[in-house]
Amino acid sequence: MKLLRTIESFYPKITGPANQAFKISSELEKRGITCPIYTTNFDAGKVPETEKIENVDVKRFPVKTRLLNLRLTNSLRRRD
């Protein structure tokens, strides 16, 4: 089974939602369920586009537009 987690911002910015996303994805990976995290590079500083944090694959997409409290990325498309 494959699951995909999406979250607006992720490590290295430490937040409650980022911690929760990581812990859930990490536990699912341990149980044999692929659960990568797709996020943006918003407020993350210089980070790689893709990386593996412990057992979780993380992919960051660039923020193209910011509208009020929304961050939009055109590059996040369906991936198989």
N, CA, C and O atoms as a MOPAC input file, in Angstrom:
PM7 MOZYME 1SCF
protein

 N      0.84900 1    -1.16700 1     0.00000 1
 C      0.00000 1     0.00000 1     0.00000 1
 C      0.89900 1     1.23500 1     0.00000 1
 O      1.98800 1     1.23400 1     0.57400 1
 N      0.41700 1     2.28100 1    -0.65500 1
 C      1.12900 1     3.55500 1    -0.67700 1
 C      0.19900 1     4.64800 1    -0.17100 1
 O     -0.97500 1     4.70700 1    -0.53500 1
 N      0.73700 1     5.49500 1     0.66100 1
 C      0.03700 1     6.69600 1     1.12500 1
 C      0.94400 1     7.87700 1     0.85400 1
 O      2.16300 1     7.71800 1     0.78900 1
 N      0.38200 1     9.03500 1     0.69600 1
 C      1.16200 1    10.24600 1     0.49000 1
 C      0.70200 1    11.29900 1     1.49100 1
 O     -0.48800 1    11.58900 1     1.60500 1
 N      1.65400 1    11.85800 1     2.20400 1
 C      1.33700 1    12.95000 1     3.13700 1
 C      1.76400 1    14.24800 1     2.47600 1
 O      2.86200 1    14.34000 1     1.92800 1
 N      0.90200 1    15.24200 1     2.52600 1
 C      1.26700 1    16.57300 1     2.04600 1
 C      1.15700 1    17.52700 1     3.22400 1
 O      0.23500 1    17.44400 1     4.03600 1
 N      2.11300 1    18.42700 1     3.29500 1
 C      2.13200 1    19.40300 1     4.38400 1
 C      2.80200 1    20.67000 1     3.86700 1
 O      3.75900 1    20.60200 1     3.09500 1
 N      2.30500 1    21.81000 1     4.28900 1
 C      2.79500 1    23.08900 1     3.78100 1
 C      4.27300 1    23.31100 1     4.06200 1
 O      5.01600 1    23.70900 1     3.16500 1
 N      4.70500 1    23.06400 1     5.27300 1
 C      6.12300 1    23.23600 1     5.60300 1
 C      6.56700 1    22.05600 1     6.46100 1
 O      5.77400 1    21.43100 1     7.16500 1
 N      7.85400 1    21.77900 1     6.37400 1
 C      8.38200 1    20.60600 1     7.04200 1
 C      9.78200 1    20.92300 1     7.53600 1
 O     10.26500 1    22.04500 1     7.38100 1
 N     10.42600 1    19.93900 1     8.12800 1
 C     11.77500 1    20.13600 1     8.65700 1
 C     12.65400 1    20.81100 1     7.62300 1
 O     12.50200 1    20.52700 1     6.43500 1
 N     13.53800 1    21.66500 1     8.00100 1
 C     14.06700 1    21.88100 1     9.33800 1
 C     13.23500 1    22.81500 1    10.20800 1
 O     13.57700 1    23.03600 1    11.36900 1
 N     12.13900 1    23.37100 1     9.66600 1
 C     11.25600 1    24.19800 1    10.49800 1
 C     10.46800 1    23.25500 1    11.41100 1
 O      9.67600 1    22.44200 1    10.93500 1
 N     10.68600 1    23.36500 1    12.70600 1
 C     10.06000 1    22.46800 1    13.67200 1
 C      8.70200 1    23.03600 1    14.08100 1
 O      8.61000 1    24.12400 1    14.64800 1
 N      7.65200 1    22.27400 1    13.77900 1
 C      6.29400 1    22.65500 1    14.18200 1
 C      5.56800 1    21.39600 1    14.63400 1
 O      6.00200 1    20.28100 1    14.34600 1
 N      4.48500 1    21.57800 1    15.32600 1
 C      3.66900 1    20.44400 1    15.73900 1
 C      3.18400 1    19.61500 1    14.56000 1
 O      3.31500 1    18.39100 1    14.58600 1
 N      2.61900 1    20.25100 1    13.50800 1
 C      2.16400 1    19.47600 1    12.35600 1
 C      3.30600 1    18.73700 1    11.64600 1
 O      3.11600 1    17.61600 1    11.17400 1
 N      4.48100 1    19.35300 1    11.56800 1
 C      5.62600 1    18.67900 1    10.92600 1
 C      6.04700 1    17.46000 1    11.73600 1
 O      6.31800 1    16.40100 1    11.16900 1
 N      6.10200 1    17.60300 1    13.05700 1
 C      6.45100 1    16.45900 1    13.91200 1
 C      5.43100 1    15.33900 1    13.76700 1
 O      5.79700 1    14.16800 1    13.66700 1
 N      4.16400 1    15.69800 1    13.75600 1
 C      3.10200 1    14.70500 1    13.62400 1
 C      3.20500 1    13.98900 1    12.27400 1
 O      3.10400 1    12.76400 1    12.21500 1
 N      3.40400 1    14.74300 1    11.19700 1
 C      3.52500 1    14.14200 1     9.86700 1
 C      4.69300 1    13.17100 1     9.82700 1
 O      4.57300 1    12.06700 1     9.29500 1
 N      5.82600 1    13.58300 1    10.39100 1
 C      6.99700 1    12.70700 1    10.37800 1
 C      6.76400 1    11.44500 1    11.19600 1
 O      7.07400 1    10.34600 1    10.73500 1
 N      6.23200 1    11.58300 1    12.38400 1
 C      6.03500 1    10.41800 1    13.25000 1
 C      5.05500 1     9.41700 1    12.63300 1
 O      5.28400 1     8.20900 1    12.69300 1
 N      3.97800 1     9.90800 1    12.04600 1
 C      3.00400 1     9.01100 1    11.42000 1
 C      3.62800 1     8.32600 1    10.20400 1
 O      3.51100 1     7.11000 1    10.05300 1
 N      4.28800 1     9.09300 1     9.33800 1
 C      4.91500 1     8.50300 1     8.15900 1
 C      5.98700 1     7.49900 1     8.54800 1
 O      6.08300 1     6.43200 1     7.94100 1
 N      6.78600 1     7.82100 1     9.54400 1
 C      7.85000 1     6.92700 1     9.99600 1
 C      7.28100 1     5.60700 1    10.50700 1
 O      7.80000 1     4.53700 1    10.18700 1
 N      6.23000 1     5.68300 1    11.28800 1
 C      5.61800 1     4.46300 1    11.82800 1
 C      4.98400 1     3.62300 1    10.71300 1
 O      5.08500 1     2.39600 1    10.73200 1
 N      4.34100 1     4.26600 1     9.75800 1
 C      3.76200 1     3.53200 1     8.63600 1
 C      4.85000 1     2.83600 1     7.81400 1
 O      4.67500 1     1.69700 1     7.38200 1
 N      5.96800 1     3.52400 1     7.60200 1
 C      7.08900 1     2.91500 1     6.87900 1
 C      7.59400 1     1.67100 1     7.61300 1
 O      7.90800 1     0.66300 1     6.97900 1
 N      7.67300 1     1.73600 1     8.93100 1
 C      8.12700 1     0.58300 1     9.72300 1
 C      7.18000 1    -0.60100 1     9.55400 1
 O      7.58900 1    -1.75600 1     9.68000 1
 N      5.91800 1    -0.30800 1     9.26900 1
 C      4.90700 1    -1.36200 1     9.11100 1
 C      4.75300 1    -1.80500 1     7.65300 1
 O      3.84900 1    -2.57200 1     7.32000 1
 N      5.64000 1    -1.31600 1     6.79500 1
 C      5.63400 1    -1.74600 1     5.40000 1
 C      4.73200 1    -0.95200 1     4.48300 1
 O      4.47800 1    -1.37500 1     3.35500 1
 N      4.24500 1     0.17700 1     4.93300 1
 C      3.38000 1     1.03600 1     4.11200 1
 C      4.20100 1     2.23700 1     3.65900 1
 O      4.64500 1     3.04000 1     4.48000 1
 N      4.39700 1     2.35300 1     2.35700 1
 C      5.16500 1     3.46900 1     1.81100 1
 C      4.40400 1     4.76800 1     2.06300 1
 O      3.24000 1     4.89200 1     1.68400 1
 N      5.06000 1     5.73200 1     2.70000 1
 C      4.37700 1     6.97600 1     3.06700 1
 C      5.33000 1     8.17200 1     2.97600 1
 O      5.75500 1     8.70300 1     4.00300 1
 N      5.67300 1     8.60400 1     1.73900 1
 C      6.54500 1     9.76300 1     1.59500 1
 C      5.81500 1    11.04800 1     1.98700 1
 O      4.58700 1    11.08700 1     2.07100 1
 N      6.59400 1    12.08500 1     2.22100 1
 C      6.03800 1    13.39700 1     2.55100 1
 C      6.37800 1    14.35000 1     1.41700 1
 O      7.54500 1    14.50400 1     1.05800 1
 N      5.35100 1    14.99400 1     0.85100 1
 C      5.53500 1    16.04400 1    -0.14600 1
 C      5.22500 1    17.36200 1     0.55100 1
 O      4.20300 1    17.50000 1     1.22400 1
 N      6.11100 1    18.31600 1     0.38100 1
 C      5.98200 1    19.59200 1     1.06700 1
 C      6.51500 1    20.69000 1     0.16000 1
 O      6.86300 1    20.42900 1    -0.99100 1
 N      6.58100 1    21.90100 1     0.66100 1
 C      7.17400 1    23.01600 1    -0.07500 1
 C      8.50300 1    23.37800 1     0.57900 1
 O      8.83700 1    22.89700 1     1.66200 1
 N      9.24300 1    24.22700 1    -0.09900 1
 C     10.48300 1    24.72500 1     0.49100 1
 C     10.24200 1    26.02800 1     1.26100 1
 O     11.19200 1    26.73000 1     1.60700 1
 N      8.99100 1    26.34400 1     1.52500 1
 C      8.64200 1    27.58400 1     2.22400 1
 C      9.27200 1    27.63200 1     3.60800 1
 O      9.10300 1    26.71700 1     4.41400 1
 N      9.99400 1    28.70100 1     3.86900 1
 C     10.57100 1    28.97000 1     5.18700 1
 C     11.50600 1    27.84800 1     5.66300 1
 O     11.65100 1    27.62000 1     6.86400 1
 N     12.13700 1    27.15000 1     4.70500 1
 C     13.00500 1    26.03300 1     5.07700 1
 C     14.48300 1    26.36200 1     4.92900 1
 O     15.33600 1    25.56800 1     5.32700 1
 N     14.79600 1    27.52000 1     4.36500 1
 C     16.20200 1    27.84600 1     4.15700 1
 C     16.77100 1    27.00600 1     3.02300 1
 O     16.04600 1    26.60300 1     2.11300 1
 N     18.06500 1    26.74700 1     3.08500 1
 C     18.72300 1    25.92700 1     2.05200 1
 C     18.59200 1    24.46600 1     2.41000 1
 O     19.28400 1    23.97200 1     3.30100 1
 N     17.71900 1    23.78000 1     1.72600 1
 C     17.49400 1    22.35100 1     1.95900 1
 C     17.47000 1    21.64200 1     0.60600 1
 O     17.15200 1    22.25200 1    -0.41500 1
 N     17.80500 1    20.35900 1     0.60200 1
 C     17.75200 1    19.63200 1    -0.67000 1
 C     16.31700 1    19.43900 1    -1.15100 1
 O     15.37600 1    19.43100 1    -0.35800 1
 N     16.17300 1    19.28600 1    -2.45000 1
 C     14.84100 1    19.06100 1    -3.02300 1
 C     14.28500 1    17.71200 1    -2.57200 1
 O     13.09400 1    17.59200 1    -2.28500 1
 N     15.13600 1    16.71300 1    -2.51200 1
 C     14.72400 1    15.40500 1    -2.02100 1
 C     15.72400 1    14.93000 1    -0.98000 1
 O     16.92300 1    15.18200 1    -1.09900 1
 N     15.23400 1    14.25300 1     0.02200 1
 C     16.10200 1    13.66900 1     1.03700 1
 C     15.34500 1    12.56200 1     1.76300 1
 O     14.12400 1    12.44600 1     1.66300 1
 N     16.09500 1    11.76600 1     2.48300 1
 C     15.50100 1    10.71800 1     3.30400 1
 C     15.84500 1    11.06900 1     4.74600 1
 O     17.02000 1    11.15700 1     5.10200 1
 N     14.83200 1    11.26700 1     5.56900 1
 C     15.02400 1    11.55500 1     6.98600 1
 C     14.63300 1    10.28700 1     7.72100 1
 O     13.47100 1     9.88300 1     7.74100 1
 N     15.63300 1     9.67800 1     8.32000 1
 C     15.49000 1     8.34800 1     8.91200 1
 C     14.93600 1     7.41500 1     7.84300 1
 O     15.65600 1     7.11200 1     6.89200 1
 N     13.71500 1     6.95100 1     7.94700 1
 C     13.16300 1     6.01200 1     6.97200 1
 C     12.08600 1     6.63900 1     6.07500 1
 O     11.36200 1     5.92000 1     5.38700 1
 N     11.97900 1     7.97500 1     6.07800 1
 C     10.91300 1     8.66200 1     5.34100 1
 C     11.49700 1     9.48500 1     4.19300 1
 O     12.39600 1    10.29900 1     4.40400 1
 N     10.98600 1     9.27200 1     2.98000 1
 C     11.37900 1    10.07800 1     1.82600 1
 C     10.62600 1    11.40200 1     1.86400 1
 O      9.41400 1    11.43800 1     2.07600 1
 N     11.37500 1    12.49900 1     1.65400 1
 C     10.78700 1    13.84200 1     1.66700 1
 C     11.10800 1    14.51400 1     0.33600 1
 O     12.25700 1    14.50300 1    -0.10500 1
 N     10.10400 1    15.09500 1    -0.30000 1
 C     10.29300 1    15.85400 1    -1.53500 1
 C      9.70800 1    17.23700 1    -1.33200 1
 O      8.55700 1    17.39700 1    -0.92400 1
 N     10.54700 1    18.25300 1    -1.63200 1
 C     10.10800 1    19.64500 1    -1.47700 1
 C      9.89600 1    20.28000 1    -2.84600 1
 O     10.69500 1    20.09100 1    -3.76300 1
 N      8.81800 1    21.02900 1    -2.96700 1
 C      8.48100 1    21.71600 1    -4.19700 1
 C      8.59700 1    23.22400 1    -3.95800 1
 O      8.25000 1    23.70800 1    -2.88100 1
 N      9.08200 1    23.96600 1    -4.95300 1
 C      9.25100 1    25.40800 1    -4.76500 1
 C      7.91200 1    26.14400 1    -4.70300 1
 O      6.97400 1    25.81900 1    -5.43200 1
 N      7.84400 1    27.12700 1    -3.83200 1
 C      6.66200 1    27.98900 1    -3.73400 1
 C      6.78000 1    29.03400 1    -4.83900 1
 O      7.76700 1    29.76600 1    -4.90600 1
 N      5.77500 1    29.09900 1    -5.69800 1
 C      5.78500 1    30.05300 1    -6.81600 1
 C      5.03200 1    31.33300 1    -6.47900 1
 O      5.41900 1    32.42000 1    -6.90800 1
 N      3.96100 1    31.20200 1    -5.71300 1
 C      3.11000 1    32.34500 1    -5.41500 1
 C      2.65600 1    32.27000 1    -3.97100 1
 O      2.39000 1    31.19600 1    -3.43200 1
 N      2.57700 1    33.42700 1    -3.37100 1
 C      2.04500 1    33.50000 1    -2.01400 1
 C      0.85900 1    34.45500 1    -2.03900 1
 O      0.98500 1    35.60300 1    -2.46400 1
 N     -0.27800 1    33.97800 1    -1.58600 1
 C     -1.49700 1    34.77400 1    -1.58500 1
 C     -2.08500 1    34.72500 1    -0.19000 1
 O     -2.58000 1    33.68500 1     0.24600 1
 N     -2.03200 1    35.84200 1     0.50700 1
 C     -2.44000 1    35.91800 1     1.90600 1
 C     -1.69000 1    34.84300 1     2.69200 1
 O     -0.46400 1    34.89500 1     2.78800 1
 N     -2.40100 1    33.88200 1     3.24900 1
 C     -1.74300 1    32.84100 1     4.04300 1
 C     -1.57000 1    31.53900 1     3.24700 1
 O     -1.24300 1    30.50100 1     3.82300 1
 N     -1.78700 1    31.59200 1     1.93100 1
 C     -1.66400 1    30.40500 1     1.08300 1
 C     -0.34500 1    30.43500 1     0.33000 1
 O      0.10900 1    31.50000 1    -0.09000 1
 N      0.27100 1    29.27400 1     0.15700 1
 C      1.46700 1    29.14000 1    -0.65900 1
 C      1.11400 1    28.20600 1    -1.79600 1
 O      0.66200 1    27.08500 1    -1.56800 1
 N      1.32000 1    28.66600 1    -3.02900 1
 C      0.94000 1    27.87900 1    -4.19200 1
 C      2.17900 1    27.37000 1    -4.90800 1
 O      3.15600 1    28.09900 1    -5.08400 1
 N      2.12500 1    26.11600 1    -5.31800 1
 C      3.21300 1    25.53400 1    -6.08200 1
 C      2.62800 1    24.84300 1    -7.31000 1
 O      1.75200 1    23.98600 1    -7.19800 1
 N      3.12200 1    25.22800 1    -8.47100 1
 C      2.61300 1    24.63200 1    -9.70300 1
 C      3.27400 1    23.29600 1    -9.99500 1
 O      2.75300 1    22.50900 1   -10.78500 1
 N      4.40100 1    23.03000 1    -9.37700 1
 C      5.17500 1    21.83600 1    -9.72700 1
 C      4.69900 1    20.57100 1    -9.02600 1
 O      5.17400 1    19.48300 1    -9.35300 1
 N      3.78400 1    20.67700 1    -8.08100 1
 C      3.26900 1    19.49300 1    -7.40000 1
 C      2.16200 1    18.88900 1    -8.25100 1
 O      1.02800 1    19.36800 1    -8.26200 1
 N      2.51600 1    17.83200 1    -8.96000 1
 C      1.57300 1    17.15900 1    -9.84200 1
 C      1.45800 1    15.70800 1    -9.44700 1
 O      2.22000 1    15.22100 1    -8.61300 1
 N      0.52600 1    15.03000 1   -10.03300 1
 C      0.33100 1    13.60700 1    -9.72100 1
 C      1.61400 1    12.84000 1   -10.03500 1
 O      2.19000 1    12.96600 1   -11.11500 1
 N      2.03400 1    12.05700 1    -9.07600 1
 C      3.22100 1    11.21200 1    -9.21500 1
 C      2.80700 1     9.77300 1    -8.94800 1
 O      2.01000 1     9.51700 1    -8.04500 1
 N      3.32700 1     8.84800 1    -9.70600 1
 C      3.02600 1     7.42100 1    -9.47600 1
 C      4.10400 1     6.79300 1    -8.64300 1
 O      4.03600 1     5.60200 1    -8.34100 1

